[in-house]
mmCIF file of C-alpha atoms in Angstrom:
data_model
loop_
_atom_site.group_PDB
_atom_site.id
_atom_site.type_symbol
_atom_site.label_atom_id
_atom_site.label_comp_id
_atom_site.label_asym_id
_atom_site.label_seq_id
_atom_site.Cartn_x
_atom_site.Cartn_y
_atom_site.Cartn_z
ATOM 1 C CA MET A 85 123.371 73.909 136.820
ATOM 2 C CA SER A 86 123.897 77.156 138.709
ATOM 3 C CA PHE A 87 121.034 79.507 139.517
ATOM 4 C CA GLU A 88 122.536 82.107 137.152
ATOM 5 C CA ALA A 89 122.780 79.576 134.311
ATOM 6 C CA ALA A 90 119.189 78.493 134.861
ATOM 7 C CA ALA A 91 118.034 82.125 134.807
ATOM 8 C CA VAL A 92 119.776 82.694 131.462
ATOM 9 C CA LEU A 93 118.398 79.431 130.070
ATOM 10 C CA TYR A 94 114.793 80.336 130.811
ATOM 11 C CA GLU A 95 114.957 84.058 130.129
ATOM 12 C CA MET A 96 112.190 85.094 127.768
ATOM 13 C CA ILE A 97 113.111 85.897 124.170
ATOM 14 C CA TYR A 98 110.497 88.262 122.755
ATOM 15 C CA LEU A 99 110.136 88.043 118.961
ATOM 16 C CA ASP A 100 106.604 89.357 118.410
ATOM 17 C CA ASN A 101 107.469 93.030 118.039
ATOM 18 C CA ALA A 102 105.099 93.517 115.107
ATOM 19 C CA ALA A 103 102.279 92.962 117.616
ATOM 20 C CA THR A 104 103.680 95.412 120.162
ATOM 21 C CA THR A 105 107.062 96.517 121.488
ATOM 22 C CA ARG A 106 108.361 96.954 124.997
ATOM 23 C CA PRO A 107 107.879 100.625 125.985
ATOM 24 C CA ASP A 108 111.176 102.466 125.859
ATOM 25 C CA GLU A 109 112.152 103.183 129.478
ATOM 26 C CA GLU A 110 113.958 106.437 128.720
ATOM 27 C CA ALA A 111 110.920 107.706 126.824
ATOM 28 C CA VAL A 112 108.644 106.655 129.685
ATOM 29 C CA GLY A 113 110.889 108.535 132.114
ATOM 30 C CA GLU A 114 110.769 111.702 130.011
ATOM 31 C CA ALA A 115 106.976 111.611 129.893
ATOM 32 C CA LEU A 116 106.222 110.706 133.505
ATOM 33 C CA ARG A 117 105.814 114.317 134.580
ATOM 34 C CA PHE A 118 102.633 114.413 132.472
ATOM 35 C CA LEU A 119 101.211 111.769 134.793
ATOM 36 C CA ARG A 120 102.534 113.275 138.016
ATOM 37 C CA GLU A 121 103.016 117.034 137.869
ATOM 38 C CA ASP A 122 101.681 118.297 134.511
ATOM 39 C CA PHE A 123 98.543 116.168 134.569
ATOM 40 C CA PHE A 124 96.271 119.069 133.594
ATOM 41 C CA ASN A 125 93.598 118.837 130.921
ATOM 42 C CA PRO A 126 95.007 120.604 127.835
ATOM 43 C CA SER A 127 91.571 122.110 127.112
ATOM 44 C CA ALA A 128 91.149 123.875 130.464
ATOM 45 C CA LEU A 129 91.609 127.664 130.594
ATOM 46 C CA TYR A 130 94.152 128.215 133.379
ATOM 47 C CA LYS A 131 97.802 128.792 132.549
ATOM 48 C CA GLU A 132 98.981 125.351 133.696
ATOM 49 C CA SER A 133 96.665 123.681 131.186
ATOM 50 C CA PHE A 134 97.640 126.108 128.449
ATOM 51 C CA ALA A 135 101.290 125.177 129.006
ATOM 52 C CA VAL A 136 100.391 121.498 128.536
ATOM 53 C CA HIS A 137 98.433 122.415 125.404
ATOM 54 C CA LYS A 138 101.470 124.206 123.947
ATOM 55 C CA ARG A 139 103.705 121.247 124.773
ATOM 56 C CA LEU A 140 101.241 118.894 123.091
ATOM 57 C CA ASP A 141 101.335 120.972 119.917
ATOM 58 C CA ALA A 142 105.139 120.894 119.976
ATOM 59 C CA ALA A 143 105.006 117.094 120.227
ATOM 60 C CA ARG A 144 102.600 117.049 117.276
ATOM 61 C CA LYS A 145 105.044 118.951 115.076
ATOM 62 C CA ASN A 146 108.044 116.950 116.241
ATOM 63 C CA ILE A 147 106.437 113.572 115.490
ATOM 64 C CA LEU A 148 105.189 114.801 112.119
ATOM 65 C CA SER A 149 108.580 116.214 111.097
ATOM 66 C CA HIS A 150 110.160 112.742 111.066
ATOM 67 C CA VAL A 151 108.242 111.790 107.907
ATOM 68 C CA ALA A 152 106.612 114.916 106.490
ATOM 69 C CA ASP A 153 106.912 118.655 105.943
ATOM 70 C CA PRO A 154 104.794 120.403 108.616
ATOM 71 C CA ALA A 155 104.105 123.164 106.094
ATOM 72 C CA GLN A 156 102.278 120.684 103.862
ATOM 73 C CA PHE A 157 100.889 118.151 106.351
ATOM 74 C CA GLU A 158 99.283 118.120 109.772
ATOM 75 C CA LEU A 159 98.878 115.417 112.400
ATOM 76 C CA VAL A 160 95.751 114.442 114.324
ATOM 77 C CA PHE A 161 96.317 112.380 117.467
ATOM 78 C CA THR A 162 94.216 109.230 117.851
ATOM 79 C CA SER A 163 94.194 106.357 120.330
ATOM 80 C CA CYS A 164 95.866 103.892 117.944
ATOM 81 C CA GLY A 165 96.630 103.028 114.335
ATOM 82 C CA SER A 166 93.290 101.277 113.891
ATOM 83 C CA GLU A 167 91.405 104.433 114.808
ATOM 84 C CA ALA A 168 93.533 106.433 112.382
ATOM 85 C CA ASP A 169 92.792 103.902 109.623
ATOM 86 C CA ASN A 170 89.067 104.056 110.371
ATOM 87 C CA GLN A 171 88.981 107.838 110.288
ATOM 88 C CA ALA A 172 90.794 107.947 106.962
ATOM 89 C CA LEU A 173 88.489 105.405 105.342
ATOM 90 C CA PHE A 174 85.190 106.731 106.625
ATOM 91 C CA SER A 175 86.264 110.266 105.704
ATOM 92 C CA GLY A 176 87.600 109.480 102.249
ATOM 93 C CA ALA A 177 85.325 106.724 100.920
ATOM 94 C CA ARG A 178 81.994 108.520 101.058
ATOM 95 C CA ARG A 179 80.904 108.030 97.465
ATOM 96 C CA GLY A 180 81.601 105.956 94.342
ATOM 97 C CA ASN A 181 84.087 103.152 94.900
ATOM 98 C CA PHE A 182 86.907 102.361 97.293
ATOM 99 C CA VAL A 183 90.000 100.467 96.169
ATOM 100 C CA THR A 184 92.235 98.556 98.558
ATOM 101 C CA THR A 185 94.143 95.255 98.600
ATOM 102 C CA GLU A 186 93.729 91.748 99.943
ATOM 103 C CA GLY A 187 96.802 92.303 102.125
ATOM 104 C CA GLU A 188 95.517 95.020 104.424
ATOM 105 C CA HIS A 189 95.499 95.016 108.207
ATOM 106 C CA ALA A 190 92.162 94.107 109.801
ATOM 107 C CA ALA A 191 91.526 97.788 110.601
ATOM 108 C CA ILE A 192 91.312 98.454 106.860
ATOM 109 C CA TYR A 193 89.810 95.136 105.794
ATOM 110 C CA GLN A 194 86.962 95.188 108.313
ATOM 111 C CA SER A 195 86.288 98.869 107.638
ATOM 112 C CA ALA A 196 86.041 97.998 103.950
ATOM 113 C CA GLN A 197 83.419 95.378 104.792
ATOM 114 C CA GLU A 198 81.441 98.029 106.664
ATOM 115 C CA LEU A 199 81.759 100.465 103.765
ATOM 116 C CA SER A 200 80.334 97.781 101.491
ATOM 117 C CA ARG A 201 77.369 97.350 103.835
ATOM 118 C CA ARG A 202 76.818 101.107 103.590
ATOM 119 C CA GLY A 203 76.589 100.960 99.811
ATOM 120 C CA ILE A 204 80.136 101.816 98.746
ATOM 121 C CA ASP A 205 81.528 99.716 95.888
ATOM 122 C CA VAL A 206 84.581 98.080 97.514
ATOM 123 C CA ARG A 207 87.273 96.602 95.268
ATOM 124 C CA PHE A 208 90.172 94.402 96.427
ATOM 125 C CA ALA A 209 93.402 94.206 94.432
ATOM 126 C CA LYS A 210 95.431 91.002 94.347
ATOM 127 C CA LEU A 211 98.772 90.261 96.019
ATOM 128 C CA ASP A 212 101.925 88.603 94.743
ATOM 129 C CA ARG A 213 103.310 85.551 96.535
ATOM 130 C CA PHE A 214 105.223 87.705 99.027
ATOM 131 C CA GLY A 215 102.244 89.850 100.041
ATOM 132 C CA ARG A 216 103.013 92.892 97.900
ATOM 133 C CA ALA A 217 100.104 94.666 96.248
ATOM 134 C CA ASP A 218 99.750 93.912 92.549
ATOM 135 C CA GLU A 219 100.172 97.479 91.305
ATOM 136 C CA ALA A 220 98.685 96.747 87.899
ATOM 137 C CA ASP A 221 95.596 95.291 89.546
ATOM 138 C CA VAL A 222 95.259 98.286 91.882
ATOM 139 C CA LEU A 223 95.379 100.663 88.925
ATOM 140 C CA ARG A 224 92.977 98.483 86.918
ATOM 141 C CA LEU A 225 90.385 98.908 89.669
ATOM 142 C CA VAL A 226 90.753 102.701 89.840
ATOM 143 C CA ASP A 227 88.336 104.648 87.651
ATOM 144 C CA GLU A 228 86.682 108.066 87.509
ATOM 145 C CA LYS A 229 84.345 107.134 90.388
ATOM 146 C CA THR A 230 87.104 106.076 92.803
ATOM 147 C CA SER A 231 86.991 108.255 95.916
ATOM 148 C CA LEU A 232 89.776 106.608 97.938
ATOM 149 C CA VAL A 233 92.619 104.138 97.499
ATOM 150 C CA SER A 234 94.284 102.560 100.556
ATOM 151 C CA VAL A 235 97.435 100.444 100.316
ATOM 152 C CA ILE A 236 99.423 99.230 103.306
ATOM 153 C CA HIS A 237 103.017 100.499 103.364
ATOM 154 C CA VAL A 238 104.600 97.483 105.074
ATOM 155 C CA ASN A 239 102.523 94.327 105.288
ATOM 156 C CA ASN A 240 102.107 93.411 108.940
ATOM 157 C CA GLU A 241 102.262 89.651 108.267
ATOM 158 C CA THR A 242 104.955 89.207 105.609
ATOM 159 C CA GLY A 243 106.871 92.490 105.851
ATOM 160 C CA ALA A 244 106.337 93.126 102.121
ATOM 161 C CA VAL A 245 107.063 96.773 101.286
ATOM 162 C CA ASN A 246 104.762 98.579 98.868
ATOM 163 C CA ASP A 247 106.133 101.632 97.070
ATOM 164 C CA VAL A 248 103.215 103.781 98.169
ATOM 165 C CA ALA A 249 104.773 106.993 96.857
ATOM 166 C CA ARG A 250 105.015 105.604 93.331
ATOM 167 C CA LEU A 251 101.601 103.973 93.516
ATOM 168 C CA ALA A 252 99.962 107.146 94.829
ATOM 169 C CA ALA A 253 101.426 109.107 91.912
ATOM 170 C CA LYS A 254 100.062 106.564 89.428
ATOM 171 C CA VAL A 255 96.636 106.637 91.049
ATOM 172 C CA LYS A 256 96.572 110.437 90.758
ATOM 173 C CA GLU A 257 97.559 110.205 87.076
ATOM 174 C CA LYS A 258 94.515 108.037 86.451
ATOM 175 C CA ASN A 259 92.122 109.948 88.722
ATOM 176 C CA PRO A 260 93.444 113.249 90.139
ATOM 177 C CA ARG A 261 90.425 113.533 92.462
ATOM 178 C CA ALA A 262 90.976 110.187 94.161
ATOM 179 C CA LEU A 263 92.419 110.360 97.666
ATOM 180 C CA PHE A 264 95.284 108.052 98.665
ATOM 181 C CA HIS A 265 95.814 106.570 102.146
ATOM 182 C CA ALA A 266 98.581 104.320 103.409
ATOM 183 C CA ASP A 267 98.680 102.389 106.669
ATOM 184 C CA GLY A 268 102.223 103.177 107.803
ATOM 185 C CA VAL A 269 102.065 101.482 111.208
ATOM 186 C CA GLN A 270 104.774 98.886 110.420
ATOM 187 C CA ALA A 271 106.882 101.369 108.435
ATOM 188 C CA PHE A 272 107.017 104.432 110.701
ATOM 189 C CA GLY A 273 110.356 104.564 112.513
ATOM 190 C CA LYS A 274 111.591 101.393 110.835
ATOM 191 C CA ILE A 275 112.307 102.132 107.173
ATOM 192 C CA PRO A 276 113.449 105.419 105.577
ATOM 193 C CA PHE A 277 110.507 107.295 104.071
ATOM 194 C CA ARG A 278 109.091 110.787 103.522
ATOM 195 C CA LEU A 279 105.521 111.562 102.585
ATOM 196 C CA THR A 280 104.994 112.933 99.095
ATOM 197 C CA LYS A 281 102.313 115.339 97.895
ATOM 198 C CA ASN A 282 100.344 112.446 96.387
ATOM 199 C CA ILE A 283 99.792 110.726 99.732
ATOM 200 C CA ASP A 284 96.798 112.350 101.393
ATOM 201 C CA PHE A 285 96.497 110.284 104.603
ATOM 202 C CA TYR A 286 99.031 108.183 106.527
ATOM 203 C CA SER A 287 98.420 106.222 109.755
ATOM 204 C CA VAL A 288 101.036 105.656 112.474
ATOM 205 C CA SER A 289 101.111 104.108 115.947
ATOM 206 C CA ALA A 290 103.265 104.578 119.035
ATOM 207 C CA HIS A 291 103.426 101.062 120.446
ATOM 208 C CA LYS A 292 105.191 99.586 117.401
ATOM 209 C CA ILE A 293 108.317 101.709 118.078
ATOM 210 C CA GLY A 294 108.729 101.661 121.846
ATOM 211 C CA GLY A 295 105.769 103.863 122.658
ATOM 212 C CA VAL A 296 103.012 102.932 125.062
ATOM 213 C CA ARG A 297 99.625 101.736 123.879
ATOM 214 C CA GLY A 298 97.018 104.485 123.707
ATOM 215 C CA ALA A 299 98.588 106.863 121.184
ATOM 216 C CA GLY A 300 98.495 106.896 117.420
ATOM 217 C CA ALA A 301 98.044 109.496 114.718
ATOM 218 C CA LEU A 302 96.585 110.207 111.315
ATOM 219 C CA ILE A 303 98.688 112.458 109.116
ATOM 220 C CA ARG A 304 96.841 114.346 106.397
ATOM 221 C CA GLY A 305 97.640 116.787 103.651
ATOM 222 C CA LYS A 306 96.476 120.200 104.827
ATOM 223 C CA SER A 307 94.177 120.742 101.862
ATOM 224 C CA LYS A 308 92.409 117.393 102.251
ATOM 225 C CA ASN A 309 89.025 117.086 103.899
ATOM 226 C CA LEU A 310 88.907 115.006 107.057
ATOM 227 C CA PHE A 311 85.763 114.350 109.051
ATOM 228 C CA PRO A 312 85.567 113.544 112.767
ATOM 229 C CA HIS A 313 85.042 109.941 113.749
ATOM 230 C CA ILE A 314 84.543 110.722 117.461
ATOM 231 C CA PHE A 315 82.321 113.646 118.488
ATOM 232 C CA GLY A 316 82.350 115.570 121.738
ATOM 233 C CA GLY A 317 84.391 118.463 123.060
ATOM 234 C CA GLY A 318 86.034 119.383 119.768
ATOM 235 C CA GLN A 319 89.644 118.518 120.620
ATOM 236 C CA GLU A 320 92.221 118.151 117.822
ATOM 237 C CA ASN A 321 90.702 121.145 116.028
ATOM 238 C CA GLY A 322 87.344 119.417 115.999
ATOM 239 C CA LEU A 323 88.697 116.336 114.216
ATOM 240 C CA ARG A 324 88.978 113.959 117.176
ATOM 241 C CA SER A 325 87.066 114.738 120.354
ATOM 242 C CA GLY A 326 88.108 113.362 123.729
ATOM 243 C CA THR A 327 90.600 114.569 126.308
ATOM 244 C CA GLU A 328 94.086 114.001 124.918
ATOM 245 C CA ASN A 329 96.235 111.239 126.417
ATOM 246 C CA THR A 330 99.116 113.615 127.099
ATOM 247 C CA PHE A 331 101.343 111.041 128.807
ATOM 248 C CA ALA A 332 101.076 108.584 125.888
ATOM 249 C CA ILE A 333 101.570 111.379 123.352
ATOM 250 C CA MET A 334 104.683 112.755 125.075
ATOM 251 C CA GLN A 335 106.096 109.274 125.453
ATOM 252 C CA PHE A 336 105.338 108.708 121.739
ATOM 253 C CA GLU A 337 107.294 111.859 120.914
ATOM 254 C CA ALA A 338 110.310 110.756 122.970
ATOM 255 C CA ALA A 339 110.241 107.195 121.596
ATOM 256 C CA ALA A 340 109.968 108.450 118.001
ATOM 257 C CA LYS A 341 112.889 110.871 118.472
ATOM 258 C CA LYS A 342 115.084 108.030 119.729
ATOM 259 C CA LYS A 343 113.925 105.619 117.045
ATOM 260 C CA PHE A 344 114.477 107.971 114.128
ATOM 261 C CA ALA A 345 117.898 109.018 115.434
ATOM 262 C CA ALA A 346 118.989 105.383 115.229
ATOM 263 C CA LEU A 347 116.869 104.330 112.234
ATOM 264 C CA ALA A 348 119.756 103.427 109.913
ATOM 265 C CA ALA A 349 121.791 101.641 112.594
ATOM 266 C CA ASP A 350 118.736 99.736 113.840
ATOM 267 C CA LEU A 351 117.828 98.709 110.303
ATOM 268 C CA GLU A 352 121.289 97.275 109.728
ATOM 269 C CA ARG A 353 121.265 95.443 113.070
ATOM 270 C CA VAL A 354 117.841 93.934 112.445
ATOM 271 C CA ARG A 355 118.868 92.867 108.928
ATOM 272 C CA GLY A 356 121.527 90.749 110.591
ATOM 273 C CA TYR A 357 118.970 89.073 112.853
ATOM 274 C CA ASN A 358 116.627 88.419 109.944
ATOM 275 C CA LEU A 359 119.439 86.936 107.839
ATOM 276 C CA TYR A 360 120.534 84.695 110.691
ATOM 277 C CA PHE A 361 117.047 83.181 110.903
ATOM 278 C CA ARG A 362 116.851 82.749 107.135
ATOM 279 C CA GLU A 363 120.177 80.924 107.041
ATOM 280 C CA ASN A 364 119.795 78.791 110.162
ATOM 281 C CA LEU A 365 116.178 77.672 110.433
ATOM 282 C CA ASP A 366 115.945 74.009 109.458
ATOM 283 C CA ARG A 367 115.180 74.045 105.733
ATOM 284 C CA GLU A 368 113.668 70.575 105.894
ATOM 285 C CA LEU A 369 111.055 71.926 108.306
ATOM 286 C CA PHE A 370 110.633 75.611 107.387
ATOM 287 C CA ALA A 371 109.966 77.527 104.182
ATOM 288 C CA VAL A 372 110.497 81.292 104.155
ATOM 289 C CA ILE A 373 107.460 83.284 103.008
ATOM 290 C CA SER A 374 108.821 86.841 103.316
ATOM 291 C CA ALA A 375 110.690 88.277 100.324
ATOM 292 C CA GLU A 376 114.372 89.070 100.637
ATOM 293 C CA ASP A 377 113.609 92.769 100.116
ATOM 294 C CA ALA A 378 110.839 92.811 102.728
ATOM 295 C CA SER A 379 111.160 94.886 105.876
ATOM 296 C CA PRO A 380 113.755 93.024 107.966
ATOM 297 C CA TYR A 381 111.660 93.684 111.054
ATOM 298 C CA ILE A 382 109.200 90.959 109.982
ATOM 299 C CA LEU A 383 110.001 87.402 108.894
ATOM 300 C CA SER A 384 107.191 84.976 108.126
ATOM 301 C CA VAL A 385 108.000 81.299 107.713
ATOM 302 C CA SER A 386 105.917 78.151 107.450
ATOM 303 C CA ALA A 387 106.426 74.713 108.965
ATOM 304 C CA ARG A 388 104.209 73.187 106.292
ATOM 305 C CA GLY A 389 102.095 70.320 107.581
ATOM 306 C CA LEU A 390 102.461 71.392 111.219
ATOM 307 C CA ARG A 391 100.071 73.528 113.239
ATOM 308 C CA GLY A 392 101.631 76.939 113.737
ATOM 309 C CA GLU A 393 99.486 77.559 116.805
ATOM 310 C CA VAL A 394 100.665 74.319 118.453
ATOM 311 C CA LEU A 395 104.258 75.224 117.664
ATOM 312 C CA LEU A 396 103.723 78.716 119.091
ATOM 313 C CA HIS A 397 102.585 77.259 122.432
ATOM 314 C CA MET A 398 105.532 74.842 122.502
ATOM 315 C CA LEU A 399 107.888 77.776 121.957
ATOM 316 C CA ASP A 400 106.114 79.782 124.640
ATOM 317 C CA ASP A 401 106.795 76.946 127.091
ATOM 318 C CA GLU A 402 110.480 77.232 126.172
ATOM 319 C CA GLY A 403 110.548 81.016 126.632
ATOM 320 C CA VAL A 404 110.411 82.091 122.959
ATOM 321 C CA LEU A 405 107.493 84.348 122.040
ATOM 322 C CA VAL A 406 106.518 84.609 118.365
ATOM 323 C CA GLY A 407 103.275 85.156 116.465
ATOM 324 C CA THR A 408 101.320 83.204 113.886
ATOM 325 C CA GLY A 409 100.280 86.290 111.913
ATOM 326 C CA SER A 410 98.495 89.481 112.822
ATOM 327 C CA ALA A 411 97.680 89.651 116.531
ATOM 328 C CA CYS A 412 94.458 91.416 115.503
ATOM 329 C CA SER A 413 93.327 88.296 113.609
ATOM 330 C CA SER A 414 94.637 85.603 115.942
ATOM 331 C CA LYS A 415 91.228 83.905 116.307
ATOM 332 C CA ASN A 416 91.285 82.741 112.683
ATOM 333 C CA ARG A 417 93.019 79.447 111.911
ATOM 334 C CA TYR A 418 94.172 80.493 108.450
ATOM 335 C CA SER A 419 95.490 83.960 107.692
ATOM 336 C CA ARG A 420 93.483 85.511 104.862
ATOM 337 C CA VAL A 421 96.633 87.459 103.894
ATOM 338 C CA ILE A 422 98.802 84.341 103.591
ATOM 339 C CA LEU A 423 96.062 82.613 101.586
ATOM 340 C CA ALA A 424 95.821 85.698 99.353
ATOM 341 C CA CYS A 425 99.542 85.278 98.638
ATOM 342 C CA GLY A 426 98.641 81.977 96.969
ATOM 343 C CA ALA A 427 99.584 79.649 99.824
ATOM 344 C CA ASP A 428 97.539 76.509 100.392
ATOM 345 C CA GLU A 429 95.918 75.730 103.729
ATOM 346 C CA LYS A 430 98.731 73.412 104.867
ATOM 347 C CA THR A 431 101.252 76.194 104.371
ATOM 348 C CA ALA A 432 98.989 78.803 105.977
ATOM 349 C CA ASP A 433 98.358 76.519 108.951
ATOM 350 C CA GLY A 434 102.090 76.285 109.702
ATOM 351 C CA VAL A 435 102.916 79.995 109.640
ATOM 352 C CA LEU A 436 105.029 81.642 112.317
ATOM 353 C CA ARG A 437 105.665 85.388 112.266
ATOM 354 C CA ILE A 438 109.004 86.332 113.822
ATOM 355 C CA SER A 439 109.417 90.062 114.340
ATOM 356 C CA PHE A 440 112.380 91.941 115.723
ATOM 357 C CA SER A 441 113.257 95.127 117.583
ATOM 358 C CA ARG A 442 116.418 97.042 118.395
ATOM 359 C CA GLU A 443 116.363 95.405 121.838
ATOM 360 C CA ASN A 444 116.974 91.912 120.473
ATOM 361 C CA THR A 445 120.515 90.524 120.385
ATOM 362 C CA ILE A 446 122.294 88.053 118.142
ATOM 363 C CA ALA A 447 122.722 85.774 121.161
ATOM 364 C CA GLU A 448 118.942 85.711 121.554
ATOM 365 C CA CYS A 449 118.547 84.926 117.867
ATOM 366 C CA GLU A 450 121.006 82.038 118.065
ATOM 367 C CA ARG A 451 119.230 80.509 121.049
ATOM 368 C CA ALA A 452 115.779 81.120 119.555
ATOM 369 C CA VAL A 453 116.699 79.368 116.312
ATOM 370 C CA ARG A 454 117.952 76.313 118.211
ATOM 371 C CA ILE A 455 114.726 76.173 120.221
ATOM 372 C CA ILE A 456 112.486 76.710 117.183
ATOM 373 C CA ASN A 457 114.257 73.994 115.199
ATOM 374 C CA ALA A 458 114.091 71.579 118.132
ATOM 375 C CA CYS A 459 110.394 72.220 118.813
ATOM 376 C CA ALA A 460 109.461 71.886 115.153
ATOM 377 C CA LYS A 461 111.403 68.629 114.854
ATOM 378 C CA ASN A 462 109.711 67.313 117.996
ATOM 379 C CA LEU A 463 106.277 68.255 116.691
ATOM 380 C CA ALA A 464 106.993 66.724 113.277
ATOM 381 C CA GLU A 465 108.007 63.426 114.866
ATOM 382 C CA ARG A 466 104.878 63.405 117.049
ATOM 383 C CA THR A 467 102.566 64.013 114.067
ATOM 384 C CA LYS A 468 104.001 61.321 111.774
#
């Protein structure tokens, strides 16, 4: 085998893009001047800093405009999606009860546990077998004392898409005073969507769309109360203190511009990758968990009876990187989300989460499927 052939054979295939994506090099290049030349603190008083401050506000409006009307909504920069989720929950659920679902990201689920410890009545709605929120159950839990409802837009483990616009409208019909939040981290820049007047808070993150880690945002309706989660120098109009990470924010802006410009084309390309896996994974070894109408960026499957973690490490040795669920909950053997979908422990134990980006190719998918099938067959034979 030639050196070139060996290099191709062992080249890494990265299929864990729901955990994080490779930073977009063009976007990094556009933002580098905010590390090198325009490194000034946006809060300082000299003209160089004021210029950075103005550029930061332009980035704020540009990122917001991809999904919302800047006349009706505003954007607060945070360090990540988890921080944005936390700020929304601890601002909105300050009295009465809080309604969410069993399918939320850990940033919501663990915050809900803390709210419960603080005396808030926390209510969890059920999921269907694909990980979608049971809308009837969500609405059943909402009453006149509900202060906040939070429903994930795209489930980070199964890719299930919740119609948060419709659900928010129904929540408001039942309790017009209730606030509605959606975790949009796996939806932003990946599926077509615009915020409606009934959605009060929406969380997004840079590193899921080619941004660097260290930048996220909470979008809020301008008339909705939001309370600071971090106190200090009063940055972000007093809503999020701490010197702004201007490089990460500018790179976020550039990555989002590129991602939204190609959103439709990327969605179609990724649908092809997702379909290829669905059609070519060994059906005697794998069962597909994700619904056909789920976000094509995420495909969860289960090698029932096999350990997903063992299979993950076998694939890693062969140069294929996948997940077993949420990277934020990787220390748990069984995914609480997959179990909440009605799966038994054998199914939950065998879960692999395959997640795509625009950078993947069909050639990578073809090779990855061959390797995944071979590793699963090998593991099955060893565990007989």
